[in-house]
Short mmCIF file of C-alpha atoms in Angstrom, two decimals:
data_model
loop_
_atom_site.label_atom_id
_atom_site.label_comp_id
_atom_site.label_asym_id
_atom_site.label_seq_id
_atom_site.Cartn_x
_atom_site.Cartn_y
_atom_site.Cartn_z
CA UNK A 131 23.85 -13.03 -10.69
CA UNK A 132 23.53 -10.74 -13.59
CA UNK A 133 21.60 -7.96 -14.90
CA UNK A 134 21.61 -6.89 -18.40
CA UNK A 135 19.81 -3.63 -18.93
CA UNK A 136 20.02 -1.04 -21.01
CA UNK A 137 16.94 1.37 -19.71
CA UNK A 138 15.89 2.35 -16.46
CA UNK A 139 12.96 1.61 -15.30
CA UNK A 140 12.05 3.05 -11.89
CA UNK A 141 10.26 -0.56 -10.23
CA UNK A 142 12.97 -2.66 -11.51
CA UNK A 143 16.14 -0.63 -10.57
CA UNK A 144 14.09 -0.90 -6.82
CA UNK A 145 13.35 -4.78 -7.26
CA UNK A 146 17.48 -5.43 -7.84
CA UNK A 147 18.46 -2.54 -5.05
CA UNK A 148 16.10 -4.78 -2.69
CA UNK A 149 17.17 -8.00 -3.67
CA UNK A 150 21.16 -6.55 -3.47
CA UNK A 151 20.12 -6.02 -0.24
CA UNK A 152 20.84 -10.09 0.23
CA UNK A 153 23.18 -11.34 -2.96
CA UNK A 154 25.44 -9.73 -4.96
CA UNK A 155 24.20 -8.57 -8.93
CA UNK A 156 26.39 -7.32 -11.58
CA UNK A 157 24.74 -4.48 -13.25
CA UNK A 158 25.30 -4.81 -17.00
CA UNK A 159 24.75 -1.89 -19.56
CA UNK A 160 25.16 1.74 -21.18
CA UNK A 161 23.05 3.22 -17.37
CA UNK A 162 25.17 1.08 -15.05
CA UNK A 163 28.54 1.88 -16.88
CA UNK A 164 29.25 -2.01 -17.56
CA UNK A 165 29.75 -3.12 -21.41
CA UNK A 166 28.85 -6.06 -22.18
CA UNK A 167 32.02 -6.02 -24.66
CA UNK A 168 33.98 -5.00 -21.36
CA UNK A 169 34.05 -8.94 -21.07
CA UNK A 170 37.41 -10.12 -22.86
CA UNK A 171 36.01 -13.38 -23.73
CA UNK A 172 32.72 -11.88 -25.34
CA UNK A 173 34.27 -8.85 -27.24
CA UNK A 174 34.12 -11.00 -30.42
CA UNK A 175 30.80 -10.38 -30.22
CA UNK A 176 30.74 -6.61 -30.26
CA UNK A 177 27.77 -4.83 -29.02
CA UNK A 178 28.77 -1.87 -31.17
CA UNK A 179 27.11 -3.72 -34.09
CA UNK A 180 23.56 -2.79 -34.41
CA UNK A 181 22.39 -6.26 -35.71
CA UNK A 182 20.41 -8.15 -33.41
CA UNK A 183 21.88 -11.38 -34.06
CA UNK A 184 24.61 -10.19 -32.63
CA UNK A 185 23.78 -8.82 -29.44
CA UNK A 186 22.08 -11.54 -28.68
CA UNK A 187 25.14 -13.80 -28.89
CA UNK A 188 26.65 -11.41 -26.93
CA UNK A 189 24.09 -11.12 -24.12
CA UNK A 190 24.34 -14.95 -24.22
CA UNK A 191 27.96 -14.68 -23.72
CA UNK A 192 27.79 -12.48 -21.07
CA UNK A 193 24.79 -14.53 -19.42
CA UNK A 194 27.20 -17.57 -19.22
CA UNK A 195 29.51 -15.85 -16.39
CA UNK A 196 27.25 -15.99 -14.18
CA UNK A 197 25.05 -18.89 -12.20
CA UNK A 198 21.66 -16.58 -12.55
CA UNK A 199 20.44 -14.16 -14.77
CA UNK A 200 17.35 -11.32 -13.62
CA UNK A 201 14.65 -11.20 -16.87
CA UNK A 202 12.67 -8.35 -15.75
CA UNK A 203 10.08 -7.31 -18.39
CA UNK A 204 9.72 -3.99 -19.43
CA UNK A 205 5.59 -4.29 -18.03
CA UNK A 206 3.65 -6.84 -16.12
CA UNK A 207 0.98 -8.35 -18.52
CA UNK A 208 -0.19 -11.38 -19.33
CA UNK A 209 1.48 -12.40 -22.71
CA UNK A 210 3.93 -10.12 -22.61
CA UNK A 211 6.94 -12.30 -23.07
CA UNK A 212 10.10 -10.95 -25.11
CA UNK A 213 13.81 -11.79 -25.34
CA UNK A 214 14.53 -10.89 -21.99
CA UNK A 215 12.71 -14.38 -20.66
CA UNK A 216 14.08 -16.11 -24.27
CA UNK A 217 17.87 -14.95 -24.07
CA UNK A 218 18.38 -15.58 -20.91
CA UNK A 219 16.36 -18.94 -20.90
CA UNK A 220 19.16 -19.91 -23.58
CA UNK A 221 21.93 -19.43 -21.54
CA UNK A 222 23.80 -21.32 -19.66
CA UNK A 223 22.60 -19.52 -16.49
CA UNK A 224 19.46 -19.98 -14.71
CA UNK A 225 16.62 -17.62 -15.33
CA UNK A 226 15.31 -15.66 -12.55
CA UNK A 227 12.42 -13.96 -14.07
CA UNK A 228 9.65 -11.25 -13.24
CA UNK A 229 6.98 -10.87 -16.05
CA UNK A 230 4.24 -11.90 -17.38
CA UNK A 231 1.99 -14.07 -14.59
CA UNK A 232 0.99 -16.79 -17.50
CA UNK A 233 4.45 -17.48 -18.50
CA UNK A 234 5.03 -20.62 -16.63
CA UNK A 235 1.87 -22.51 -17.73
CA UNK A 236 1.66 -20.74 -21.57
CA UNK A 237 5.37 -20.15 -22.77
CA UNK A 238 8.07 -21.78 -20.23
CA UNK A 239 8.98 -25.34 -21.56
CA UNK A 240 9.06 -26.73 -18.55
CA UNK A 241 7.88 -25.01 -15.05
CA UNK A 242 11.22 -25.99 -13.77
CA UNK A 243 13.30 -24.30 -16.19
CA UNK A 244 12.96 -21.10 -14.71
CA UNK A 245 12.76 -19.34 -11.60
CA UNK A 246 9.58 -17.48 -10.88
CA UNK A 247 9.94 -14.12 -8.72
CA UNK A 248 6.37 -13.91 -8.33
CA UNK A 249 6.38 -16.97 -6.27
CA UNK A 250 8.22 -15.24 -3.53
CA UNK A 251 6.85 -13.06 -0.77
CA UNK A 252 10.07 -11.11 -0.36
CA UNK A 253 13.54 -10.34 -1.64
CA UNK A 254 15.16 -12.23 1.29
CA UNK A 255 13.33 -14.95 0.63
CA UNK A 256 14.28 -14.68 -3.07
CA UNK A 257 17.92 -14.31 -1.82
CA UNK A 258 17.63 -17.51 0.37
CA UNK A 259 16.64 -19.85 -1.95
CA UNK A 260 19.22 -18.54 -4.92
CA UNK A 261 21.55 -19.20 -2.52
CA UNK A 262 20.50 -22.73 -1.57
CA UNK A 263 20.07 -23.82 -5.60
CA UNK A 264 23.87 -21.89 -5.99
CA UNK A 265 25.57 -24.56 -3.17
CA UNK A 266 23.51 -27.45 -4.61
CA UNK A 267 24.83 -28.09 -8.06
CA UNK A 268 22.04 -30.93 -8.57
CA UNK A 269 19.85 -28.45 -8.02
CA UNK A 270 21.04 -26.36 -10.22
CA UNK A 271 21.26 -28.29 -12.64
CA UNK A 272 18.24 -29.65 -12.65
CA UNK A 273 16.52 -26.24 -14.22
CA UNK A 274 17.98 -27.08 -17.52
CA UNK A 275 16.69 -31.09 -17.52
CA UNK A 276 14.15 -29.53 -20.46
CA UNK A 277 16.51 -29.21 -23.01
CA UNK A 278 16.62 -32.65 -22.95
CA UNK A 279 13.00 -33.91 -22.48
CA UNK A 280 11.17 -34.09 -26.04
CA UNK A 281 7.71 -33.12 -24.30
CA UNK A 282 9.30 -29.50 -23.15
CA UNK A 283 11.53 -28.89 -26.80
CA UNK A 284 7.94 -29.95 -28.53
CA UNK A 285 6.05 -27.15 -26.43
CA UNK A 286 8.76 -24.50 -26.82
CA UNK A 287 8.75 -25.14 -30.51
CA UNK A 288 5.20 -24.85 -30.43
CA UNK A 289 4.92 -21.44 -28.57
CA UNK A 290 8.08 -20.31 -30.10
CA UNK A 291 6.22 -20.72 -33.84
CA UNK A 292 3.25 -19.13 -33.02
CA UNK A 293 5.12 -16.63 -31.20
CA UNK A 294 6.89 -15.31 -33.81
CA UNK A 295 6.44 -17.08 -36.96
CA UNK A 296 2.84 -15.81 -37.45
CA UNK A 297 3.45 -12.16 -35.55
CA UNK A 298 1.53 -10.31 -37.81
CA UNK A 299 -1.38 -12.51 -38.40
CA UNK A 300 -1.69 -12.77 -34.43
CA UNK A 301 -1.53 -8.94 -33.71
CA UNK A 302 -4.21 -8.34 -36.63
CA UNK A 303 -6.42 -11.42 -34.90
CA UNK A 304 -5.72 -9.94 -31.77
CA UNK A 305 -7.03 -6.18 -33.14
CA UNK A 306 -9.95 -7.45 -35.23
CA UNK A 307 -10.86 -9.39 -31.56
CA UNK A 308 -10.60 -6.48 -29.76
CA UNK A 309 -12.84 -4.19 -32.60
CA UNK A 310 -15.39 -6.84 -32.81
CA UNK A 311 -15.72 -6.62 -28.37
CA UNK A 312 -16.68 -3.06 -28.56
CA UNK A 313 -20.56 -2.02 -29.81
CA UNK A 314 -19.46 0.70 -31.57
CA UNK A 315 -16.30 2.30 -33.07
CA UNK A 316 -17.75 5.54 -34.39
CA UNK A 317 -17.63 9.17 -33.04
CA UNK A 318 -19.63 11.86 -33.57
CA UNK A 319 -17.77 15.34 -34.74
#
């Protein structure tokens, strides 16, 4: 399984030392001391360049070694989905993700395209079943059967246009809802 990270965050450096615990995880980034250009097969797609096209093909690269890939958000919240859940979704690796608690029902084109951390009650547990999908290439397999079923590629097109497409019209919705909650904005001096 991989990990690509480039900032530490105290909870999630604990989550992968836990789950290490059971399964092996290659660290990838500038704080673990593992390039993803250090890959001979992905240096074509430097990470030196500071476009984000670019990285991303890279990540996706990189993502491709390996059977799993962690997507730990940077914060638990509902709605908080970014390219950690999207890049690794479009691997060729199988998401193993811990984020936001809606993302199965509200963003995920399928619930079986990913694997949900929060349905776990430990790391071994975690560890147990990664290893069972690992020796079951079926299995395996099966959490990519959405890129093939119109219904899922119709709902990630969906959530992936209103996602992004209309970004700034959602965050000023999502501000004028939140002004229009509160009685009163004013302060006295």
């Amino acid at each position: 399984m991989s990990w690509i990270n480039s900032r530490d965050e105290p909870w999630r450096t604990a989550l992968v030392g836990e789950l290490e615990k059971y399964m092996n995880i290659t660290r990838i980034g500038k704080i673990w001391g593992t390039q993803m250009n250090e890959f001979e097969e992905c240096k074509r797609h430097s990470v030196t360049t500071e476009e984000a096209k670019e990285r991303r093909i890279t990540k996706q690269c990189v993502s491709r070694k390996f059977k799993f890939n962690l997507a730990l958000e940077n914060s638990i919240r509902v709605h908080y989905v970014t390219e950690k859940f999207w890049d690794s979704l479009f691997s060729n690796a199988v998401t193993v993700y811990f984020g936001a608690p809606n993302v199965a029902r509200d963003y995920a084109p399928a619930p079986d395209s990913f694997i949900n951390i929060a349905a776990f009650p430990s790391c071994a547990e975690l560890a147990t079943y990664l290893q069972s999908v690992a020796n079951d290439e079926k299995k395996w397999l099966s959490f990519f059967k959405w890129r093939s079923d119109p219904a899922s590629i119709e709902k990630l097109s969906r959530v992936w246009n209103n996602s992004y497409r209309d970004l700034g019209c959602n965050v000023a919705q999502y501000i004028l809802q939140l002004m229009t909650q509160k009685e009163d904005f004013s302060y006295n001096n």
